Amino acid sequence: MASKYIALPKGISEQTFDAAVRDFSRVLGDESVLTAPERLAPYIKTMMPVPDSEHTLSAALMATTVEQIQKILAICNKYKIPIWTISTGKNLGYGSAAPAERGQVVLDLKRMNRILEVDKDLAYALVEPGVTYQQLYDYIKERNLGLWLSVPAPSAIAGPTGNTLDRGVGYTPYGEHFLFACGMEVVLANGDVLRTGMGSLPNSNTWQVFKWGYGPYLDGIFTQSNYGIVTKFGFWLMPAPSAYRPFVIRYQNEEDIEEIVEIMRPLRINGVIPNAVVIAHALYEAPVIARRSDYVTGPGSISDVAVRKLVKDHNLGIWNVYAALYGTEEQIALNWKIVTQAFGKSGRGQILTQQDVGDDPAFAYRAALMRGDMNLQEFSLYNWRGGGGSMWFAPVSQARGSETLKQMSLTKQILAKHGLDYSGEFIVGMRDMHHIVDVLYDKTDPAQEKAAYQCFDELLTVFSAQGYGTYRVNSAFMDKVASTYGPVQRQVHKTLKKALDPNGILAPGKSGIR
């Protein structure tokens, strides 16, 4: 007999779920408890190479207050219903809005979208989880507050809470987002409300200015975890500088990545270049200005010869290094001299500013990101091959040229083995580099879907065996990545889970934690 629900939570009967849905409706109202297939469709589609049925939800709940969330968790504990929380649901390439396991209920917090405070003098914000970067950007601009955001590539539709909790990054000097987080409100599985840091002190007025509070620092355990539901999130904003100079340095050989990193590392460590620098491969840049079909016919990955032609046709570098200088005109003039001297010694790189490149769309896109402007241009990546398949492969590298070249070469080799292209970039921290590769494939083609799954699995296996950890991954591969970090860490995660969520109702499977 067919169920009236498109899926049911694991081990939960339809009769039990009926009772839970009735209780949810009493808390939220019928219109905020979604069970009809057509209303659940936006939560189901993923870009991962697995059947969407494996990540089909049973219902979606649209909460708007902390009190509602507390009541929802009481119901989940009563019936042992697993619940998967999303903020804006735009975690594209990492699982989107779908739950990690079939049948979980999605708790959608996008209606909790109040901007609670923005302090101009102390440069911080306090927001609810449904607030988007676009919403906060508009708020700041309308009030002429003189503050900049740091945003990920899909800036306008994503939000600071979800992005930071999954340890996302941006491209300004505040690009390591969790580093600039300050104070969370968290609803625990038992309904208790925890305010981290200084927020636990009654009448505190320093919640968003001092991160640590007293005793063990707890904020970190609520990132990439399932230990609580963050309902308020504080973070620091960057005062708008009086001057800003974005630039790009184009290199024409893949081996040049060694020189780029060796020059860049001391400039980043010493703060000469203060922002999160991007070293983008030509195929990461290409979708903004070119089509894959113009350079590739038939199966297999794009050839080096075709990449060379693409670079020549569109005046790209094989590597395109995007960075910026911030501050006063005097500061920028001094640091610009240091940068140009450092990168000009070998004569390999071509250093270009806004004035040099004119209306180049690739440069305009990167310049916007490095000043925290709203931009969705990175989604052009999905048009490169077409078919709606995308997974972000995200291993970490030391900021050493040799390590970077090794990672790029190894990634290209594995992708080519499975007929896929290398669309990658390195985001340069001070001592580390995030190696971000979009594994693009046609999800409508079963052969490509199979190849993409095998390719991604091999990438994770090979890289972890060589000591390269993945810092973020889609929900289909969370267990595999968690296992690469060893049994002791997994046991600690499990112990925390059991203590904070004894019934295991919060997002089972998130980051491999159950």
Tab-separated table of N, CA, C and O in Angstrom, residues 418-420 446-456:
chain	number	residue	atom	x	y	z
A	418	HIS	N	38.806	9.615	-15.776
A	418	HIS	CA	37.356	9.414	-15.804
A	418	HIS	C	36.660	10.306	-16.831
A	418	HIS	O	35.429	10.416	-16.827
A	419	GLY	N	37.449	10.958	-17.690
A	419	GLY	CA	36.883	11.753	-18.772
A	419	GLY	C	36.345	13.098	-18.354
A	419	GLY	O	35.500	13.682	-19.040
A	420	LEU	N	36.849	13.654	-17.232
A	420	LEU	CA	36.347	14.923	-16.718
A	420	LEU	C	37.441	15.993	-16.742
A	420	LEU	O	38.628	15.680	-16.781
A	446	PRO	N	23.757	8.560	-17.541
A	446	PRO	CA	24.121	7.548	-16.533
A	446	PRO	C	25.597	7.197	-16.538
A	446	PRO	O	26.177	6.958	-15.469
A	447	ALA	N	26.207	7.173	-17.719
A	447	ALA	CA	27.627	6.832	-17.789
A	447	ALA	C	28.478	7.913	-17.120
A	447	ALA	O	29.426	7.610	-16.381
A	448	GLN	N	28.145	9.169	-17.392
A	448	GLN	CA	28.895	10.264	-16.760
A	448	GLN	C	28.642	10.312	-15.257
A	448	GLN	O	29.541	10.604	-14.463
A	449	GLU	N	27.418	10.021	-14.857
A	449	GLU	CA	27.101	10.011	-13.432
A	449	GLU	C	27.926	8.955	-12.704
A	449	GLU	O	28.490	9.195	-11.636
A	450	LYS	N	28.027	7.788	-13.303
A	450	LYS	CA	28.836	6.715	-12.719
A	450	LYS	C	30.312	7.109	-12.678
A	450	LYS	O	31.002	6.898	-11.663
A	451	ALA	N	30.793	7.696	-13.771
A	451	ALA	CA	32.196	8.109	-13.830
A	451	ALA	C	32.493	9.175	-12.784
A	451	ALA	O	33.551	9.164	-12.140
A	452	ALA	N	31.555	10.100	-12.600
A	452	ALA	CA	31.760	11.173	-11.626
A	452	ALA	C	31.839	10.618	-10.212
A	452	ALA	O	32.681	11.057	-9.404
A	453	TYR	N	30.974	9.652	-9.889
A	453	TYR	CA	31.004	9.055	-8.558
A	453	TYR	C	32.344	8.351	-8.328
A	453	TYR	O	32.995	8.538	-7.289
A	454	GLN	N	32.765	7.555	-9.295
A	454	GLN	CA	34.023	6.824	-9.157
A	454	GLN	C	35.207	7.777	-9.076
A	454	GLN	O	36.154	7.555	-8.315
A	455	CYS	N	35.147	8.842	-9.860
A	455	CYS	CA	36.219	9.834	-9.860
A	455	CYS	C	36.333	10.515	-8.502
A	455	CYS	O	37.425	10.632	-7.934
A	456	PHE	N	35.199	10.960	-7.956
A	456	PHE	CA	35.222	11.663	-6.678
A	456	PHE	C	35.700	10.738	-5.563
A	456	PHE	O	36.485	11.134	-4.695
